[in-house]
Coordinates of C-alpha atoms and ligand atoms in Angstrom, one line a residue:
X1 CA 140.3 109.2 79.7
X2 CA 141.0 108.6 76.1
X3 CA 144.4 108.2 74.8
X4 CA 146.2 106.2 72.3
X5 CA 147.6 102.9 73.3
X6 CA 150.8 103.8 75.1
X7 CA 154.0 102.9 73.3
X8 CA 155.3 101.1 76.3
X9 CA 152.3 98.8 76.3
X10 CA 152.8 98.2 72.6
X11 CA 156.3 97.2 73.2
X12 CA 155.7 95.1 76.2
X13 CA 152.6 93.2 75.0
X14 CA 153.6 93.2 71.4
X15 CA 151.9 95.0 68.6
X16 CA 151.7 91.7 66.7
X17 CA 149.5 90.2 69.4
X18 CA 147.2 93.2 69.4
X19 CA 146.9 93.1 65.6
X20 CA 146.4 89.3 65.7
X21 CA 143.5 89.6 68.1
X22 CA 141.9 92.8 67.0
X23 CA 142.6 92.3 63.2
X24 CA 139.9 89.7 62.5
X25 CA 137.3 91.8 64.3
X26 CA 138.2 94.8 62.2
X27 CA 138.0 92.8 59.1
X28 CA 134.5 91.5 60.1
X29 CA 133.5 95.0 61.0
X30 CA 134.4 96.3 57.6
X31 CA 132.8 93.4 55.7
X32 CA 129.5 93.9 57.5
X33 CA 129.5 97.5 56.5
X34 CA 128.9 98.7 60.1
X35 CA 129.8 102.3 61.1
X36 CA 130.6 102.0 64.7
X37 CA 131.3 99.2 67.2
X38 CA 132.6 98.9 70.7
X39 CA 134.0 95.9 72.8
X40 CA 136.2 95.2 75.7
X41 CA 139.5 93.6 75.3
X42 CA 141.9 92.2 77.9
X43 CA 145.5 91.4 77.2
X44 CA 148.3 90.0 79.3
X45 CA 148.6 87.3 82.0
X46 CA 147.0 87.3 85.4
X47 CA 150.0 89.1 86.9
X48 CA 150.0 92.0 84.4
X49 CA 146.7 92.2 82.7
X50 CA 145.5 95.3 81.0
X51 CA 141.8 96.1 80.2
X52 CA 140.8 98.2 77.2
X53 CA 137.6 99.4 75.6
X54 CA 138.1 99.3 71.9
X55 CA 136.1 101.5 69.6
X56 CA 135.9 100.9 65.8
X57 CA 134.8 103.7 63.5
X58 CA 134.5 103.5 59.7
X59 CA 136.2 106.4 57.9
X60 CA 136.2 107.3 54.3
X61 CA 139.6 107.1 52.8
X62 CA 139.9 107.4 49.1
X63 CA 136.7 105.3 48.7
X64 CA 138.5 102.4 50.3
X65 CA 136.9 101.0 53.5
X66 CA 139.1 102.0 56.4
X67 CA 138.7 101.8 60.1
X68 CA 139.8 104.1 63.0
X69 CA 140.6 101.9 66.1
X70 CA 140.7 103.6 69.5
X71 CA 141.9 101.9 72.6
X72 CA 140.8 103.3 76.0
X73 CA 142.9 101.8 78.8
X74 CA 140.8 101.2 82.0
X75 CA 143.4 99.2 83.8
X76 CA 144.1 101.9 86.5
X77 CA 140.4 102.5 87.3
X78 CA 139.7 98.8 87.5
X79 CA 142.6 98.2 89.8
X80 CA 141.6 101.0 92.1
X81 CA 138.1 99.6 92.2
X82 CA 139.3 96.1 93.0
X83 CA 141.6 97.4 95.7
X84 CA 138.8 99.4 97.2
X85 CA 136.5 96.4 97.1
X86 CA 139.1 94.2 98.7
X87 CA 139.7 96.8 101.4
X88 CA 136.0 97.1 102.1
X89 CA 135.7 93.4 102.5
X90 CA 138.8 93.1 104.8
X91 CA 139.1 93.7 108.5
X92 CA 142.0 96.2 108.8
X93 CA 143.1 94.8 112.2
X94 CA 143.5 91.1 111.4
X95 CA 143.7 91.2 107.6
X96 CA 140.9 88.7 107.5
X97 CA 137.7 89.1 105.5
X98 CA 135.1 91.1 107.5
X99 CA 131.4 90.5 107.7
X100 CA 130.8 91.8 104.2
X101 CA 133.7 89.7 102.8
X102 CA 132.4 86.7 104.6
X103 CA 128.9 87.3 103.2
X104 CA 130.4 87.5 99.7
X105 CA 132.3 84.2 100.1
X106 CA 129.2 82.5 101.5
X107 CA 127.0 83.9 98.7
X108 CA 129.4 82.3 96.1
X109 CA 129.2 79.0 97.9
X110 CA 125.4 79.0 98.1
X111 CA 125.1 80.1 94.4
X112 CA 127.3 77.1 93.4
X113 CA 124.6 74.8 94.7
X114 CA 127.1 72.7 96.7
X115 CA 125.7 72.1 100.1
X116 CA 128.8 70.5 101.8
X117 CA 129.5 73.6 103.8
X118 CA 128.8 74.8 107.3
X119 CA 129.1 78.2 108.9
X120 CA 130.6 78.4 112.3
X121 CA 130.3 81.5 114.5
X122 CA 132.8 81.8 117.3
X123 CA 131.7 84.4 119.9
X124 CA 134.1 85.4 122.6
X125 CA 132.6 85.5 126.1
X126 CA 132.8 88.8 128.0
X127 CA 135.3 90.4 125.6
X128 CA 134.2 93.9 126.4
X129 CA 135.6 93.4 129.8
X130 CA 139.1 93.0 128.4
X131 CA 138.8 96.2 126.4
X132 CA 137.5 98.0 129.5
X133 CA 140.2 96.7 131.8
X134 CA 143.3 96.6 129.7
X135 CA 142.5 99.2 127.0
X136 CA 141.6 98.8 123.4
X137 CA 145.3 98.4 122.3
X138 CA 145.6 95.3 124.4
X139 CA 142.1 94.2 123.1
X140 CA 143.4 94.6 119.5
X141 CA 146.5 92.6 120.3
X142 CA 144.5 89.8 121.8
X143 CA 142.2 89.7 118.8
X144 CA 145.1 89.3 116.5
X145 CA 146.5 86.5 118.6
X146 CA 143.1 84.9 118.7
X147 CA 142.8 85.0 115.0
X148 CA 146.2 83.3 114.6
X149 CA 145.2 80.6 117.0
X150 CA 141.8 79.9 115.4
X151 CA 143.4 79.8 112.0
X152 CA 145.8 77.2 113.4
X153 CA 142.9 75.0 114.4
X154 CA 141.4 75.1 110.9
X155 CA 142.1 73.0 107.9
X156 CA 143.7 74.7 104.8
X157 CA 140.4 74.7 103.0
X158 CA 138.4 76.4 105.7
X159 CA 138.0 80.2 105.6
X160 CA 138.2 82.4 108.6
X161 CA 136.7 85.9 108.9
X162 CA 136.2 88.5 111.6
X163 CA 132.5 89.1 111.4
X164 CA 132.1 91.4 114.4
X165 CA 134.0 93.1 117.2
X166 CA 134.4 89.9 119.2
X167 CA 133.0 87.4 116.7
X168 CA 134.7 85.2 114.1
X169 CA 133.0 83.5 111.2
X170 CA 134.3 80.3 109.6
X171 CA 133.2 78.8 106.3
X172 CA 133.9 75.1 106.7
X173 CA 133.9 72.8 103.7
X174 CA 132.7 69.4 104.7
X175 CA 133.8 66.1 103.2
X176 CA 131.2 63.7 104.2
X177 CA 129.7 64.1 107.6
X178 CA 128.4 67.0 109.7
X179 CA 130.5 65.7 112.6
X180 CA 133.5 67.3 111.1
X181 CA 132.1 70.7 112.1
X182 CA 132.0 69.5 115.7
X183 CA 135.6 68.3 115.5
X184 CA 136.7 71.7 114.3
X185 CA 134.7 73.3 117.1
X186 CA 136.5 71.1 119.7
X187 CA 139.9 72.0 118.2
X188 CA 139.1 75.7 118.4
X189 CA 138.1 75.4 122.0
X190 CA 141.2 73.5 122.7
X191 CA 143.6 76.0 121.2
X192 CA 141.8 78.9 123.0
X193 CA 141.9 77.1 126.4
X194 CA 145.6 78.0 126.9
X195 CA 146.0 81.5 128.4
X196 CA 147.1 84.4 126.3
X197 CA 150.0 86.5 127.6
X198 CA 149.7 90.3 127.1
X199 CA 152.4 92.4 128.6
X200 CA 152.2 91.5 132.3
X201 CA 148.8 89.8 132.1
X202 CA 147.8 86.2 131.6
X203 CA 144.4 86.3 130.0
X204 CA 141.9 83.4 129.8
X205 CA 139.4 83.5 127.0
X206 CA 136.3 81.4 126.5
X207 CA 134.0 81.3 123.6
X208 CA 130.6 80.1 122.5
X209 CA 130.3 78.3 119.1
X210 CA 127.2 78.1 116.9
X211 CA 127.1 76.0 113.7
X212 CA 124.6 76.2 110.8
X213 CA 124.7 74.0 107.8
X214 CA 124.2 75.2 104.2
X215 CA 121.3 73.2 102.8
X216 CA 118.5 73.4 100.3
X217 CA 116.3 75.4 102.7
X218 CA 118.6 78.5 102.7
X219 CA 119.2 80.7 99.8
X220 CA 120.8 83.7 101.4
X221 CA 124.1 84.1 103.1
X222 CA 122.5 86.3 105.8
X223 CA 120.1 83.4 106.7
X224 CA 122.9 81.0 107.4
X225 CA 124.9 83.5 109.4
X226 CA 121.8 84.4 111.4
X227 CA 121.1 80.7 112.1
X228 CA 124.7 80.2 113.3
X229 CA 124.3 83.3 115.6
X230 CA 121.1 81.9 116.9
X231 CA 122.9 78.6 117.8
X232 CA 125.5 80.7 119.6
X233 CA 122.9 81.9 122.0
X234 CA 122.0 78.3 122.9
X235 CA 125.7 77.5 123.2
X236 CA 126.0 80.3 125.8
X237 CA 123.5 78.4 127.9
X238 CA 124.7 74.9 127.3
X239 CA 128.5 75.6 127.4
X240 CA 129.1 73.5 124.3
X241 CA 129.0 74.0 120.6
X242 CA 125.5 74.0 119.3
X243 CA 124.1 73.3 115.8
X244 CA 121.1 75.3 114.5
X245 CA 117.9 73.4 114.3
X246 CA 114.9 74.7 112.5
X247 CA 111.7 75.7 114.4
X248 CA 109.7 72.6 113.8
X249 CA 112.5 70.4 115.2
X250 CA 113.0 72.7 118.2
X251 CA 109.3 72.6 118.9
X252 CA 109.1 68.8 118.7
X253 CA 112.1 68.5 121.0
X254 CA 110.5 70.9 123.5
X255 CA 107.3 69.0 123.5
X256 CA 109.1 65.8 124.1
X257 CA 111.0 67.4 127.0
X258 CA 107.7 68.7 128.3
X259 CA 106.1 65.3 128.0
X260 CA 109.0 63.6 129.9
X261 CA 108.8 66.2 132.7
X262 CA 105.0 66.0 132.9
X263 CA 105.2 62.2 133.1
X264 CA 107.6 62.5 136.1
X265 CA 105.4 65.2 137.7
X266 CA 102.4 62.9 137.6
X267 CA 104.4 60.0 139.0
X268 CA 105.9 62.2 141.7
X269 CA 102.6 63.9 142.5
X270 CA 103.9 67.4 141.7
X271 CA 100.6 68.5 140.2
X272 CA 98.1 70.4 142.2
X273 CA 94.5 71.7 141.7
X274 CA 93.4 75.2 142.1
X275 CA 89.7 76.0 142.6
X276 CA 87.8 78.9 141.1
X277 CA 84.3 79.7 142.5
X278 CA 81.2 79.5 140.4
X279 CA 78.6 81.9 141.8
X280 CA 74.8 82.2 141.6
X281 CA 74.4 85.5 139.8
X282 CA 71.2 86.3 141.5
X283 CA 72.4 85.8 145.1
X284 CA 76.1 85.9 144.8
X285 CA 76.5 82.7 146.7
X286 CA 79.1 80.2 145.7
X287 CA 77.5 77.0 144.3
X288 CA 80.6 75.1 143.0
X289 CA 84.3 75.3 142.5
X290 CA 86.0 74.4 139.2
X291 CA 89.1 72.4 139.8
X292 CA 91.9 73.6 137.5
X293 CA 95.2 71.7 137.2
X294 CA 98.4 73.6 138.1
X295 CA 102.0 72.5 137.5
X296 CA 105.2 74.2 138.5
X297 CA 108.1 72.3 136.8
X298 CA 111.4 71.4 138.5
X299 CA 113.0 74.8 137.5
X300 CA 110.2 76.5 139.3
X301 CA 108.5 77.7 136.1
X302 CA 104.7 77.6 136.2
X303 CA 103.3 75.8 133.2
X304 CA 99.9 76.8 131.9
X305 CA 97.3 74.0 131.5
X306 CA 96.7 75.4 128.0
X307 CA 100.2 74.2 127.2
X308 CA 100.5 71.0 129.1
X309 CA 96.9 69.6 128.7
X310 CA 97.3 69.3 124.9
X311 CA 100.7 67.6 125.4
X312 CA 99.0 65.3 127.9
X313 CA 96.3 64.5 125.4
X314 CA 98.7 63.8 122.6
X315 CA 100.9 61.5 124.7
X316 CA 98.1 59.7 126.5
X317 CA 99.2 61.1 129.8
X318 CA 95.8 62.7 130.1
X319 CA 94.5 59.3 131.3
X320 CA 96.6 59.2 134.6
X321 CA 96.3 63.0 134.9
X322 CA 92.5 62.9 134.5
X323 CA 92.2 60.0 137.0
X324 CA 94.3 61.9 139.5
X325 CA 92.2 65.2 139.0
X326 CA 89.0 63.4 139.7
X327 CA 90.3 61.7 142.8
X328 CA 92.1 64.8 144.1
X329 CA 89.0 67.1 143.6
X330 CA 86.7 64.7 145.4
X331 CA 89.2 64.1 148.2
X332 CA 89.5 67.9 148.7
X333 CA 85.7 68.4 148.8
X334 CA 85.4 65.6 151.3
X335 CA 88.1 67.4 153.5
X336 CA 86.1 70.6 153.3
X337 CA 83.0 68.7 154.5
X338 CA 84.9 67.4 157.4
X339 CA 86.2 70.9 158.3
X340 CA 82.6 72.2 158.1
X341 CA 81.2 69.3 160.2
X342 CA 78.9 68.2 157.4
X343 CA 78.0 69.1 153.7
X344 CA 79.9 72.3 153.1
X345 CA 77.3 73.3 150.6
X346 CA 79.1 73.3 147.2
X347 CA 80.0 70.9 144.5
X348 CA 83.3 70.5 142.7
X349 CA 83.6 70.7 138.9
X350 CA 86.2 68.6 137.2
X351 CA 87.3 69.0 133.5
X352 CA 87.2 65.8 131.4
X353 CA 89.2 65.7 128.2
X354 CA 87.7 64.2 125.1
X355 CA 90.6 61.9 124.8
X356 CA 90.2 60.7 128.4
X357 CA 86.5 60.0 127.7
X358 CA 87.4 57.9 124.7
X359 CA 90.3 56.0 126.2
X360 CA 89.5 55.5 129.9
X361 CA 86.7 53.9 131.8
X362 CA 85.6 57.2 133.3
X363 CA 82.4 56.1 135.0
X364 CA 84.0 53.4 137.2
X365 CA 86.8 55.8 138.1
X366 CA 84.3 58.4 139.2
X367 CA 82.3 55.8 141.1
X368 CA 85.5 54.6 142.9
X369 CA 86.5 58.2 143.8
X370 CA 83.1 59.0 145.2
X371 CA 83.0 55.7 147.1
X372 CA 86.5 56.1 148.5
X373 CA 85.9 59.6 149.9
X374 CA 82.4 59.0 150.9
X375 CA 80.6 61.6 148.8
X376 CA 77.3 61.4 146.9
X377 CA 77.3 61.8 143.1
X378 CA 75.5 65.1 143.1
X379 CA 78.5 66.8 144.7
X380 CA 80.5 66.2 141.6
X381 CA 80.1 68.1 138.3
X382 CA 81.9 67.0 135.2
X383 CA 82.8 69.4 132.4
X384 CA 83.3 68.2 128.9
X385 CA 83.8 70.1 125.6
X386 CA 81.8 69.7 122.4
X387 CA 84.7 67.9 120.8
X388 CA 84.1 65.0 123.2
X389 CA 80.8 64.3 121.5
X390 CA 82.1 64.1 117.9
X391 CA 83.9 60.7 117.9
X392 CA 82.0 57.6 118.8
X393 CA 78.8 59.4 119.8
X394 CA 77.0 56.2 120.9
X395 CA 79.8 55.2 123.3
X396 CA 80.0 58.7 124.7
X397 CA 76.2 58.7 125.2
X398 CA 76.5 55.5 127.2
X399 CA 79.3 56.9 129.3
X400 CA 77.3 60.1 130.1
X401 CA 74.2 58.0 131.1
X402 CA 76.4 55.9 133.4
X403 CA 77.8 59.1 135.0
X404 CA 74.2 60.5 135.4
X405 CA 73.3 57.2 137.0
X406 CA 75.9 57.9 139.7
X407 CA 74.1 61.2 140.4
X408 CA 76.7 63.5 138.9
X409 CA 75.9 66.7 137.0
X410 CA 77.2 67.2 133.4
X411 CA 78.2 70.5 132.0
X412 CA 79.0 71.4 128.4
X413 CA 82.2 73.5 128.5
X414 CA 83.2 76.3 126.2
X415 CA 79.8 76.2 124.6
X416 CA 79.6 78.1 121.3
X417 CA 83.1 77.5 120.1
X418 CA 82.8 74.0 118.7
X419 CA 80.7 71.7 116.7
X420 CA 77.2 71.4 118.0
X421 CA 74.5 69.2 116.6
X422 CA 71.6 70.6 118.6
X423 CA 69.3 67.6 118.0
X424 CA 72.0 65.4 119.4
X425 CA 72.7 67.7 122.3
X426 CA 69.1 67.4 123.3
X427 CA 69.3 63.6 123.5
X428 CA 72.3 63.7 125.9
X429 CA 71.9 64.0 129.7
X430 CA 73.4 67.5 129.8
X431 CA 72.4 69.7 132.7
X432 CA 74.4 72.9 132.2
X433 CA 75.8 74.9 129.3
X434 CA 78.9 76.9 130.1
X435 CA 79.0 80.0 127.8
X436 CA 82.6 80.4 126.5
X437 CA 84.7 83.1 127.9
X438 CA 85.3 84.6 124.4
X439 CA 81.6 85.7 124.3
X440 CA 81.5 87.0 127.8
X441 CA 84.7 89.0 128.4
X442 CA 84.1 92.5 127.1
X443 CA 80.6 91.7 125.9
X444 CA 79.2 95.1 127.0
X445 CA 81.1 96.8 124.3
X446 CA 80.2 94.3 121.6
X447 CA 76.6 93.9 120.2
X448 CA 77.5 90.6 118.4
X449 CA 78.7 89.0 121.7
X450 CA 75.5 90.1 123.4
X451 CA 73.4 88.6 120.6
X452 CA 75.3 85.2 120.9
X453 CA 74.9 85.2 124.7
X454 CA 71.2 85.8 124.3
X455 CA 70.9 83.0 121.8
X456 CA 72.7 80.6 124.0
X457 CA 70.5 81.5 127.0
X458 CA 67.4 81.0 124.8
X459 CA 68.6 77.7 123.7
X460 CA 69.4 76.6 127.3
X461 CA 66.0 77.6 128.4
X462 CA 64.4 75.6 125.6
X463 CA 66.4 72.6 126.4
X464 CA 65.8 73.0 130.1
X465 CA 69.4 73.5 131.0
X466 CA 71.1 75.8 133.4
X467 CA 73.8 78.2 132.3
X468 CA 77.2 79.3 133.6
X469 CA 79.0 82.3 132.0
X470 CA 82.8 82.0 132.1
X471 CA 85.3 84.8 132.1
X472 CA 83.3 87.5 133.9
X473 CA 86.0 90.1 134.6
X474 CA 83.7 93.0 135.5
X475 CA 80.9 93.1 138.0
X476 CA 78.6 94.9 135.5
X477 CA 79.0 92.0 133.0
X478 CA 77.7 89.7 135.8
X479 CA 74.8 92.0 136.5
X480 CA 73.8 92.2 132.8
X481 CA 74.1 88.4 132.5
X482 CA 71.8 88.0 135.5
X483 CA 69.3 90.3 133.9
X484 CA 69.4 88.3 130.7
X485 CA 68.6 85.2 132.7
X486 CA 71.9 83.5 133.1
X487 CA 72.0 81.3 136.2
X488 CA 75.6 81.3 137.3
X489 CA 78.9 83.0 136.6
X490 CA 82.6 82.5 137.1
X491 CA 85.5 84.9 136.5
X492 CA 88.2 87.2 137.9
X493 CA 85.4 89.6 139.0
X494 CA 84.6 87.1 141.7
X495 CA 87.8 85.3 142.2
X496 CA 90.8 83.9 140.4
X497 CA 91.5 80.2 140.9
X498 CA 92.8 79.7 144.5
X499 CA 94.7 77.0 146.3
X500 CA 92.5 74.6 148.2
X501 CA 92.8 76.2 151.6
X502 CA 92.3 79.7 150.3
X503 CA 89.2 78.5 148.3
X504 CA 87.8 77.0 151.5
X505 CA 88.4 80.2 153.4
X506 CA 86.6 82.2 150.6
X507 CA 83.7 79.7 150.8
X508 CA 83.4 80.2 154.6
X509 CA 83.5 84.0 154.3
X510 CA 81.0 84.5 151.4
X511 CA 78.4 81.8 152.0
X512 CA 77.7 82.7 155.7
Ligands
LIG601 P1 88.5 76.0 131.0 O1 87.9 74.6 131.4 O2 87.7 76.8 130.0 O3 88.8 76.7 132.3 C1 88.6 78.1 132.5 C2 89.8 78.9 132.2 O4 89.6 80.2 132.2 C3 90.9 78.6 133.3 O5 92.2 78.8 132.7 C4 90.6 79.9 134.2 O6 91.8 80.2 135.0 C5 90.4 80.9 133.2 N1 89.5 82.0 133.7 C6 88.6 82.0 134.7 N2 88.1 83.2 134.9 C7 88.7 84.0 134.0 C8 88.5 85.4 133.7 O7 87.7 86.2 134.3 N3 89.3 85.9 132.7 C9 90.1 85.2 132.0 N4 90.9 85.7 131.0 N5 90.3 83.8 132.3 C10 89.6 83.3 133.2 P2 93.3 77.7 133.0 O8 93.3 77.4 134.5 O9 94.5 78.3 132.4 O10 92.9 76.4 132.3 C11 92.9 76.4 130.9 C12 92.2 75.2 130.4 O11 93.0 74.0 130.6 C13 90.9 74.9 131.0 O12 89.9 75.7 130.3 C14 90.7 73.4 130.7 O13 90.2 73.3 129.4 C15 92.1 72.9 130.8 N6 92.2 72.3 132.1 C16 92.6 72.8 133.3 N7 92.7 71.8 134.2 C17 92.3 70.7 133.6 C18 92.1 69.3 134.1 O14 92.4 69.0 135.2 N8 91.7 68.4 133.2 C19 91.5 68.7 131.9 N9 91.1 67.8 131.0 N10 91.6 70.0 131.4 C20 92.0 70.9 132.3
LIG602 CA1 86.1 74.0 132.4
LIG603 CA1 85.7 76.7 129.6

């Protein structure tokens, strides 16, 4: 739309001013001998500003340099665009910025590099029920009332937005401490605690509040909003405002909680042992039971040893846990003997952690357990992993010899997965190699696994050790292993780990 500068604008803004501002540029244009130039030019105050594109074109006029100046007025287009943008960023019901407007505000704050901000997300609990029961008109009315109340709980410098159907976002500017955000959250809860009156109804509203802080680690508005929404989920469970914490922090806290609960479980004897049979692959008879720790926490959630054993090792709790496991396994085996009226015919295998071997006096503890429950050493098998041999090899060698002197059997667990100095292995009093589950499960479909299993079996034969294959989930795998010369096997194909009584039952049924 090209037209001459309207007369009215001339009059209102003053031709003088236009000439004053454009004049020097025209003069410079002519001096430089250019033929065409274009620039934007704004005139007026913030209330009534007009925006032009100005084009300068040199024309020949009686050999004198002259210039044709064209003004294109874009004011109307720009206003329409601004209005549209504002509308797109505004929630039509409450007149507050919507999700996109909120994102824009936050983007500006993040770009400014000032990190004294927090995003708070207020999520109404069970709002859909209100829409469903009272109709969407009442729902709308309630939302407007809510927006007014929340706004009343904020400080002038905080910015409120409606970021979703029943979700409000607040951009809080913080003075010095992060506690301010919590104070604001408390005020919001307080103002929402009074019931809302809609026609004949009195409506009680509750909300969950999540807070995320703008810091160096975030560079996108979406991230901060997502973090605050993540915290809302925790708030729904805890019933109080929650601040977002990053993954590492959450994990550390969970581990600490797990450690505390595990400590209590050990003190209150909440742990149990389950027993998984180890079978002679040639005859199918059970020769031993591996004792595996089991823990169901106070909320009734079963915790896997793969989770709590590492926590126990890190916290040192593995020492009391390991002592308990040795005693409990030997006690159970002694009780089976009594029920059988003599030696029930199997040994029990207990896992020893590397940390436990380093920190505790394992041999005296084993001796005490055997003594207390009246069992000879050969009824106990101790499983340790290769990692146990790495630190302080001399001390470990002494411990193993002491255990051997008690008559116990020693098995190398998870063989093939860790560090193995074969020459060193040969010097230690190890009786059994347990081939790790990762080589056994599914080995029939994998040549590489078969090759590794063969190699381990060859090594065991050369070192004069027996072998136990772990993780046999299919009977055919057991048969193949037997054909390859593996002595014993363990896995779901024979039995899952069982409670003490069930394990004893299985023993009675299968070895008779
Ligand atoms: P591990 O010593 O290698 O124990 C064998 C694991 O394989 C057990 O897992 C057992 O339930 C599982 N398993 C047995 N047969 C099969 C099978 O056919 N298929 C599959 N997929 N898995 C099978 P669990 O009971 O979860 O124990 C995990 C690990 O926790 C044990 O691995 C052991 O390292 C540790 N652990 C358990 N109890 C104790 C304990 O009392 N003391 C110590 N230090 N460690 C323990
Ligand atoms: Ca084991
Ligand atoms: Ca193992």
